[in-house]
Amino acid sequence: MITRREFLKLAACLSTSFGLSNFPAVVGAALKEVDYATVPRLLYLQGQSCTGCSISLLQAEAPNAVSMITRYSKLCFHTDLSAASGKQALNLIEEYISGRAGEYFLAVEGAIPWGMPEACMLGDKPFAHYLTEAAKTMSGAVAIGTCASHGGIPAAEGNLTDAVSLGEFYERRKLSPLLINIPGCPVHPDWVWKTIIHLVQVGLPELTKGQPKPFFETRLHELCPRYHDFQEEIFAKNLGDRGCLFKLGCLGPDTYADCPTRWWNGGQTWCIGANAPCIGCASPLFASKKQFPFYRIFEKEAAAESRKNEARFIFTG
Ligand code: SF4
Ligand code: SF4
């Protein structure tokens, strides 16, 4: 007889080790021979970003990052990975945006400095210029990570640039290209690459609030192996303790992401598995408020109740 906790852990390990996806069609599709002539080109640009999402994407395991950018997509430009630089890089970007209508998808990492365009330049033009021009010719855009999807840390309260997400940017410019948001700080490589495989081989995945539904439809809290502890009111008092991490600041109850079943680092671990609270990095309001620290000291009942309400307010508006 195994406990619920052991069962969930075992299920998570098995699904990860077999590379199972929540996209049923993708599992079969990814194994099919790819017609290389039809795979889309990816133009990958970075705005107000720390490059953490790019680093995370390179950690992909099944398929690995090399397969993803050479077999399932053609990476035509990436700021960090491409050999082209300077004028040559700018020419390449402009050639795609102006001369290859309908032949490429735009991947954007990072927020856009709406109120201070000069804070993010590509050559002598603002990043925003390229995004506006690309909206006229691209097949669609993928916002990679929380900064591009929701604004993230660059858009935190008090920021000087009036940073906005890619969706907000296009809305303000009255443009409405096809857009898929894939949040996470950093983004999980599976969330991005499996969405791209789906786009290539099956078509547009089902979305919830603009995000691929299979990865972001369920509250993390409900998938968590410590949910039973939460129900039994067994709370950790210090990092490293057994028990639910809610009173140490866990935002699992307000976050929609499949981390408890997907795990990170090639299925080695994930935040709560490593005894750290979920900091809600995939949530729309991640890091948006100055007065909302990632971690908290153990909170007594009254403080925890007020924090619960505060979290609800912050995450639901
Ligand atoms: S509050 Fe956090 S640690 Fe507790 S059950 Fe929910 S997600 Fe898991
Ligand atoms: S568990 Fe929470 S903080 Fe950790 S990666 Fe998932 S959504 Fe982000």
Short mmCIF file of C-alpha atoms and ligand atoms in Angstrom, two decimals:
data_model
loop_
_atom_site.label_atom_id
_atom_site.label_comp_id
_atom_site.label_asym_id
_atom_site.label_seq_id
_atom_site.Cartn_x
_atom_site.Cartn_y
_atom_site.Cartn_z
CA MET A 1 0.00 0.00 0.00
CA ILE A 2 1.51 3.33 -1.00
CA THR A 3 0.47 6.73 0.28
CA ARG A 4 -1.04 9.47 -1.90
CA ARG A 5 2.23 11.39 -1.58
CA GLU A 6 4.25 8.37 -2.79
CA PHE A 7 1.79 7.73 -5.62
CA LEU A 8 2.01 11.33 -6.89
CA LYS A 9 5.78 11.28 -6.68
CA LEU A 10 5.95 8.00 -8.58
CA ALA A 11 3.54 9.25 -11.25
CA ALA A 12 5.56 12.45 -11.69
CA CYS A 13 8.81 10.49 -12.00
CA LEU A 14 7.33 8.10 -14.54
CA SER A 15 5.75 10.78 -16.71
CA THR A 16 8.96 12.76 -16.73
CA SER A 17 11.27 9.86 -17.39
CA PHE A 18 9.16 8.72 -20.33
CA GLY A 19 9.02 12.29 -21.65
CA LEU A 20 5.22 12.15 -21.74
CA SER A 21 3.51 15.30 -22.84
CA ASN A 22 0.11 16.63 -21.91
CA PHE A 23 -0.45 17.14 -25.61
CA PRO A 24 -1.69 13.68 -26.68
CA ALA A 25 -1.21 14.49 -30.35
CA VAL A 26 2.31 15.73 -29.78
CA VAL A 27 3.64 12.45 -28.45
CA GLY A 28 2.85 10.71 -31.71
CA ALA A 29 3.54 13.70 -33.87
CA ALA A 30 6.98 14.32 -32.40
CA LEU A 31 8.00 10.81 -33.32
CA LYS A 32 6.92 11.18 -36.94
CA GLU A 33 9.43 12.00 -39.61
CA VAL A 34 9.54 15.74 -40.01
CA ASP A 35 9.31 17.25 -43.45
CA TYR A 36 12.18 19.69 -43.06
CA ALA A 37 10.98 21.80 -45.98
CA THR A 38 7.82 22.72 -44.05
CA VAL A 39 9.19 23.44 -40.56
CA PRO A 40 8.84 27.12 -39.66
CA ARG A 41 11.63 29.58 -39.27
CA LEU A 42 11.98 31.15 -35.84
CA LEU A 43 13.21 34.70 -35.46
CA TYR A 44 14.11 34.99 -31.78
CA LEU A 45 14.47 38.51 -30.38
CA GLN A 46 15.14 39.67 -26.85
CA GLY A 47 13.77 42.82 -25.22
CA GLN A 48 14.02 43.67 -21.51
CA SER A 49 15.23 40.23 -20.52
CA CYS A 50 17.96 38.60 -18.44
CA THR A 51 18.43 35.78 -21.02
CA GLY A 52 17.36 33.26 -18.36
CA CYS A 53 14.64 31.86 -20.61
CA SER A 54 17.14 31.23 -23.42
CA ILE A 55 19.41 29.42 -20.99
CA SER A 56 16.45 27.35 -19.79
CA LEU A 57 15.45 26.46 -23.38
CA LEU A 58 18.94 25.07 -23.98
CA GLN A 59 18.37 22.57 -21.15
CA ALA A 60 15.65 20.75 -23.12
CA GLU A 61 15.99 16.98 -23.02
CA ALA A 62 13.35 15.29 -25.15
CA PRO A 63 13.76 16.48 -27.86
CA ASN A 64 17.00 18.28 -27.05
CA ALA A 65 17.68 21.88 -27.96
CA VAL A 66 19.80 21.04 -31.02
CA SER A 67 16.96 18.97 -32.51
CA MET A 68 14.52 21.73 -31.70
CA ILE A 69 16.40 24.42 -33.60
CA THR A 70 17.57 22.30 -36.51
CA ARG A 71 14.90 19.64 -36.98
CA TYR A 72 11.57 20.88 -35.61
CA SER A 73 12.24 24.53 -36.38
CA LYS A 74 14.86 26.54 -38.24
CA LEU A 75 16.32 29.10 -35.91
CA CYS A 76 17.17 31.89 -38.31
CA PHE A 77 18.40 34.33 -35.67
CA HIS A 78 18.97 34.39 -31.92
CA THR A 79 20.87 37.17 -30.19
CA ASP A 80 23.04 34.80 -28.12
CA LEU A 81 23.31 31.75 -30.37
CA SER A 82 23.77 33.23 -33.84
CA ALA A 83 27.23 33.85 -35.20
CA ALA A 84 25.98 36.98 -36.98
CA SER A 85 26.49 40.24 -35.13
CA GLY A 86 26.48 43.99 -35.79
CA LYS A 87 25.32 45.12 -39.23
CA GLN A 88 25.14 41.53 -40.50
CA ALA A 89 22.69 40.61 -37.72
CA LEU A 90 20.54 43.67 -38.33
CA ASN A 91 20.42 42.91 -42.08
CA LEU A 92 19.35 39.35 -41.32
CA ILE A 93 16.54 40.49 -38.99
CA GLU A 94 15.34 43.09 -41.49
CA GLU A 95 15.47 40.60 -44.35
CA TYR A 96 13.12 38.27 -42.47
CA ILE A 97 10.75 40.98 -41.34
CA SER A 98 10.46 42.72 -44.68
CA GLY A 99 11.11 39.96 -47.17
CA ARG A 100 9.70 36.71 -45.83
CA ALA A 101 6.03 37.37 -45.20
CA GLY A 102 4.25 34.30 -43.85
CA GLU A 103 7.47 32.32 -43.63
CA TYR A 104 8.44 32.78 -40.00
CA PHE A 105 7.25 32.90 -36.41
CA LEU A 106 8.55 35.56 -34.05
CA ALA A 107 9.74 34.41 -30.61
CA VAL A 108 10.08 37.24 -28.11
CA GLU A 109 11.83 37.01 -24.76
CA GLY A 110 11.56 39.98 -22.40
CA ALA A 111 9.25 42.93 -21.90
CA ILE A 112 8.99 46.07 -24.05
CA PRO A 113 9.80 49.52 -22.62
CA TRP A 114 6.65 51.31 -23.81
CA GLY A 115 7.40 54.57 -22.02
CA MET A 116 11.12 54.68 -22.83
CA PRO A 117 11.70 53.04 -26.26
CA GLU A 118 15.37 54.04 -26.25
CA ALA A 119 15.91 51.76 -23.25
CA CYS A 120 15.97 48.78 -25.64
CA MET A 121 17.53 49.27 -29.07
CA LEU A 122 18.50 46.98 -31.94
CA GLY A 123 21.14 48.94 -33.83
CA ASP A 124 19.82 52.48 -34.14
CA LYS A 125 16.13 51.56 -33.95
CA PRO A 126 13.99 50.79 -30.90
CA PHE A 127 13.11 47.15 -30.31
CA ALA A 128 9.46 48.26 -30.54
CA HIS A 129 9.98 49.24 -34.21
CA TYR A 130 10.87 45.64 -35.15
CA LEU A 131 7.90 44.22 -33.23
CA THR A 132 5.52 46.56 -35.05
CA GLU A 133 6.96 45.75 -38.47
CA ALA A 134 7.01 42.00 -37.75
CA ALA A 135 3.30 42.04 -36.88
CA LYS A 136 2.63 42.75 -40.58
CA THR A 137 4.57 39.77 -41.96
CA MET A 138 4.98 37.01 -39.35
CA SER A 139 2.77 33.90 -39.13
CA GLY A 140 2.41 34.48 -35.41
CA ALA A 141 4.34 35.26 -32.24
CA VAL A 142 5.31 33.26 -29.18
CA ALA A 143 5.92 35.26 -25.99
CA ILE A 144 8.61 33.34 -24.14
CA GLY A 145 8.67 33.66 -20.35
CA THR A 146 6.81 35.84 -17.86
CA CYS A 147 8.38 39.16 -18.95
CA ALA A 148 7.13 38.75 -22.55
CA SER A 149 3.84 37.16 -21.47
CA HIS A 150 2.86 39.39 -18.56
CA GLY A 151 5.52 42.07 -18.05
CA GLY A 152 7.33 40.24 -15.23
CA ILE A 153 10.17 41.83 -13.27
CA PRO A 154 10.84 44.67 -15.80
CA ALA A 155 7.20 45.75 -15.33
CA ALA A 156 7.36 45.66 -11.52
CA GLU A 157 5.72 48.49 -9.59
CA GLY A 158 7.88 51.62 -9.77
CA ASN A 159 9.78 50.67 -12.93
CA LEU A 160 10.92 53.67 -14.97
CA THR A 161 10.31 52.34 -18.47
CA ASP A 162 6.57 51.53 -18.32
CA ALA A 163 7.49 48.01 -19.43
CA VAL A 164 4.67 45.97 -20.95
CA SER A 165 4.15 42.43 -22.21
CA LEU A 166 4.10 41.60 -25.92
CA GLY A 167 0.30 41.22 -25.83
CA GLU A 168 -0.15 44.59 -24.12
CA PHE A 169 2.26 46.18 -26.61
CA TYR A 170 0.26 44.94 -29.59
CA GLU A 171 -3.01 45.92 -27.97
CA ARG A 172 -1.76 49.48 -27.41
CA ARG A 173 -0.59 49.58 -31.04
CA LYS A 174 -4.03 48.27 -32.10
CA LEU A 175 -2.46 45.21 -33.74
CA SER A 176 -3.79 41.71 -33.23
CA PRO A 177 -1.39 39.06 -34.55
CA LEU A 178 -1.69 35.41 -33.53
CA LEU A 179 0.00 35.28 -30.11
CA ILE A 180 0.75 32.45 -27.70
CA ASN A 181 1.90 33.34 -24.18
CA ILE A 182 4.17 30.88 -22.39
CA PRO A 183 5.02 32.32 -18.95
CA GLY A 184 7.57 31.17 -16.37
CA CYS A 185 10.60 32.86 -14.84
CA PRO A 186 12.43 31.21 -16.43
CA VAL A 187 10.15 29.37 -18.83
CA HIS A 188 10.18 25.56 -18.77
CA PRO A 189 11.78 24.20 -21.98
CA ASP A 190 8.98 21.64 -22.44
CA TRP A 191 6.33 24.35 -22.39
CA VAL A 192 7.99 26.14 -25.31
CA TRP A 193 9.35 23.34 -27.43
CA LYS A 194 6.28 21.13 -27.17
CA THR A 195 4.11 24.08 -28.11
CA ILE A 196 6.32 24.65 -31.15
CA ILE A 197 6.19 20.96 -32.11
CA HIS A 198 2.43 21.17 -31.83
CA LEU A 199 2.35 24.28 -34.00
CA VAL A 200 4.53 22.60 -36.64
CA GLN A 201 2.89 19.21 -36.78
CA VAL A 202 -0.66 19.61 -35.52
CA GLY A 203 -1.55 23.32 -35.55
CA LEU A 204 -2.46 25.86 -32.93
CA PRO A 205 -2.78 24.22 -29.48
CA GLU A 206 -5.84 24.82 -27.34
CA LEU A 207 -5.28 27.93 -25.25
CA THR A 208 -6.50 29.13 -21.86
CA LYS A 209 -6.11 32.86 -21.25
CA GLY A 210 -3.77 32.89 -24.25
CA GLN A 211 -1.55 30.12 -22.81
CA PRO A 212 -1.27 26.46 -23.95
CA LYS A 213 -4.02 24.79 -21.95
CA PRO A 214 -2.35 21.45 -21.14
CA PHE A 215 0.47 23.19 -19.24
CA PHE A 216 -1.46 25.98 -17.54
CA GLU A 217 -5.01 24.83 -16.92
CA THR A 218 -4.69 23.40 -13.40
CA ARG A 219 -3.82 25.11 -10.13
CA LEU A 220 -0.40 23.99 -8.99
CA HIS A 221 -1.74 23.59 -5.45
CA GLU A 222 -4.12 20.83 -6.57
CA LEU A 223 -1.29 18.85 -8.18
CA CYS A 224 1.12 19.33 -5.27
CA PRO A 225 2.31 16.27 -3.34
CA ARG A 226 1.95 18.36 -0.14
CA TYR A 227 -1.74 19.10 -0.77
CA HIS A 228 -2.68 16.43 1.74
CA ASP A 229 -0.57 18.25 4.36
CA PHE A 230 -2.38 21.47 3.49
CA GLN A 231 -5.73 19.78 4.04
CA GLU A 232 -4.53 18.27 7.32
CA GLU A 233 -3.04 21.65 8.33
CA ILE A 234 0.46 20.27 8.67
CA PHE A 235 2.61 23.31 7.86
CA ALA A 236 6.38 23.61 7.53
CA LYS A 237 7.84 26.18 9.94
CA ASN A 238 11.26 26.41 8.28
CA LEU A 239 12.60 25.75 4.82
CA GLY A 240 13.53 22.09 4.73
CA ASP A 241 10.74 20.97 7.06
CA ARG A 242 8.19 18.44 5.94
CA GLY A 243 4.68 19.78 5.44
CA CYS A 244 2.86 22.33 3.34
CA LEU A 245 4.84 25.51 2.61
CA PHE A 246 1.85 27.84 2.55
CA LYS A 247 2.86 29.66 5.74
CA LEU A 248 6.35 30.25 4.34
CA GLY A 249 4.85 32.15 1.42
CA CYS A 250 3.92 29.43 -1.09
CA LEU A 251 1.81 30.82 -3.94
CA GLY A 252 0.80 27.41 -5.29
CA PRO A 253 -2.87 28.12 -4.48
CA ASP A 254 -2.81 31.10 -6.87
CA THR A 255 -0.61 29.74 -9.65
CA TYR A 256 -1.60 27.74 -12.72
CA ALA A 257 1.28 25.55 -13.97
CA ASP A 258 2.03 21.83 -14.15
CA CYS A 259 5.41 21.92 -12.33
CA PRO A 260 4.38 19.24 -9.76
CA THR A 261 3.91 16.63 -12.48
CA ARG A 262 6.45 17.90 -15.04
CA TRP A 263 9.39 18.72 -12.73
CA TRP A 264 12.47 20.67 -13.82
CA ASN A 265 16.09 20.08 -14.77
CA GLY A 266 15.38 16.99 -16.84
CA GLY A 267 13.01 15.61 -14.20
CA GLN A 268 15.49 15.95 -11.31
CA THR A 269 13.46 18.22 -9.06
CA TRP A 270 11.20 21.26 -8.85
CA CYS A 271 10.72 24.17 -6.45
CA ILE A 272 8.58 22.49 -3.79
CA GLY A 273 10.43 19.21 -4.31
CA ALA A 274 13.55 21.15 -3.30
CA ASN A 275 11.70 22.42 -0.19
CA ALA A 276 11.27 25.97 -1.49
CA PRO A 277 7.83 27.58 -1.80
CA CYS A 278 6.37 28.22 -5.24
CA ILE A 279 6.92 31.96 -5.85
CA GLY A 280 4.24 32.09 -8.54
CA CYS A 281 6.70 32.75 -11.35
CA ALA A 282 4.18 31.74 -14.04
CA SER A 283 1.43 34.02 -12.69
CA PRO A 284 0.40 37.22 -14.47
CA LEU A 285 1.25 39.37 -11.44
CA PHE A 286 4.55 37.70 -10.56
CA ALA A 287 6.85 40.20 -8.83
CA SER A 288 4.54 43.08 -9.74
CA LYS A 289 4.13 44.49 -6.22
CA LYS A 290 6.98 46.05 -4.25
CA GLN A 291 5.62 44.96 -0.89
CA PHE A 292 5.16 41.29 -1.66
CA PRO A 293 8.32 39.30 -0.82
CA PHE A 294 8.99 35.90 -2.40
CA TYR A 295 9.61 34.19 0.94
CA ARG A 296 8.08 34.75 4.35
CA ILE A 297 8.88 33.66 7.86
CA PHE A 298 6.45 31.18 9.38
CA GLU A 299 3.15 32.94 9.88
CA LYS A 300 0.78 32.38 12.77
CA GLU A 301 -2.89 31.77 11.99
CA ALA A 302 -4.09 35.39 11.87
CA ALA A 303 -1.13 36.54 9.78
CA ALA A 304 -1.53 33.59 7.44
CA GLU A 305 -5.22 34.34 6.97
CA SER A 306 -4.53 37.97 6.15
CA ARG A 307 -1.76 36.92 3.76
CA LYS A 308 -4.14 34.50 2.07
CA ASN A 309 -6.53 37.39 1.42
CA GLU A 310 -3.67 39.61 0.31
CA ALA A 311 -2.45 36.94 -2.13
CA ARG A 312 -5.98 36.51 -3.46
CA PHE A 313 -6.23 40.27 -3.96
CA ILE A 314 -2.87 40.47 -5.70
CA PHE A 315 -3.41 37.50 -7.96
CA THR A 316 -7.04 38.04 -8.81
CA GLY A 317 -7.18 41.83 -8.77
S1 SF4 B 1 0.38 25.72 -0.45
FE1 SF4 B 1 2.18 25.19 -1.70
S2 SF4 B 1 3.23 23.52 -0.59
FE2 SF4 B 1 1.14 23.72 0.24
S3 SF4 B 1 -0.04 22.22 -0.92
FE3 SF4 B 1 -0.30 24.20 -1.95
S4 SF4 B 1 1.28 24.23 -3.52
FE4 SF4 B 1 1.84 22.59 -2.09
S1 SF4 B 2 6.76 25.78 -8.83
FE1 SF4 B 2 6.02 27.90 -8.97
S2 SF4 B 2 7.88 29.19 -8.78
FE2 SF4 B 2 8.53 27.07 -9.25
S3 SF4 B 2 8.74 27.04 -11.50
FE3 SF4 B 2 6.65 26.31 -11.02
S4 SF4 B 2 5.35 28.16 -11.12
FE4 SF4 B 2 7.49 28.86 -11.00
#
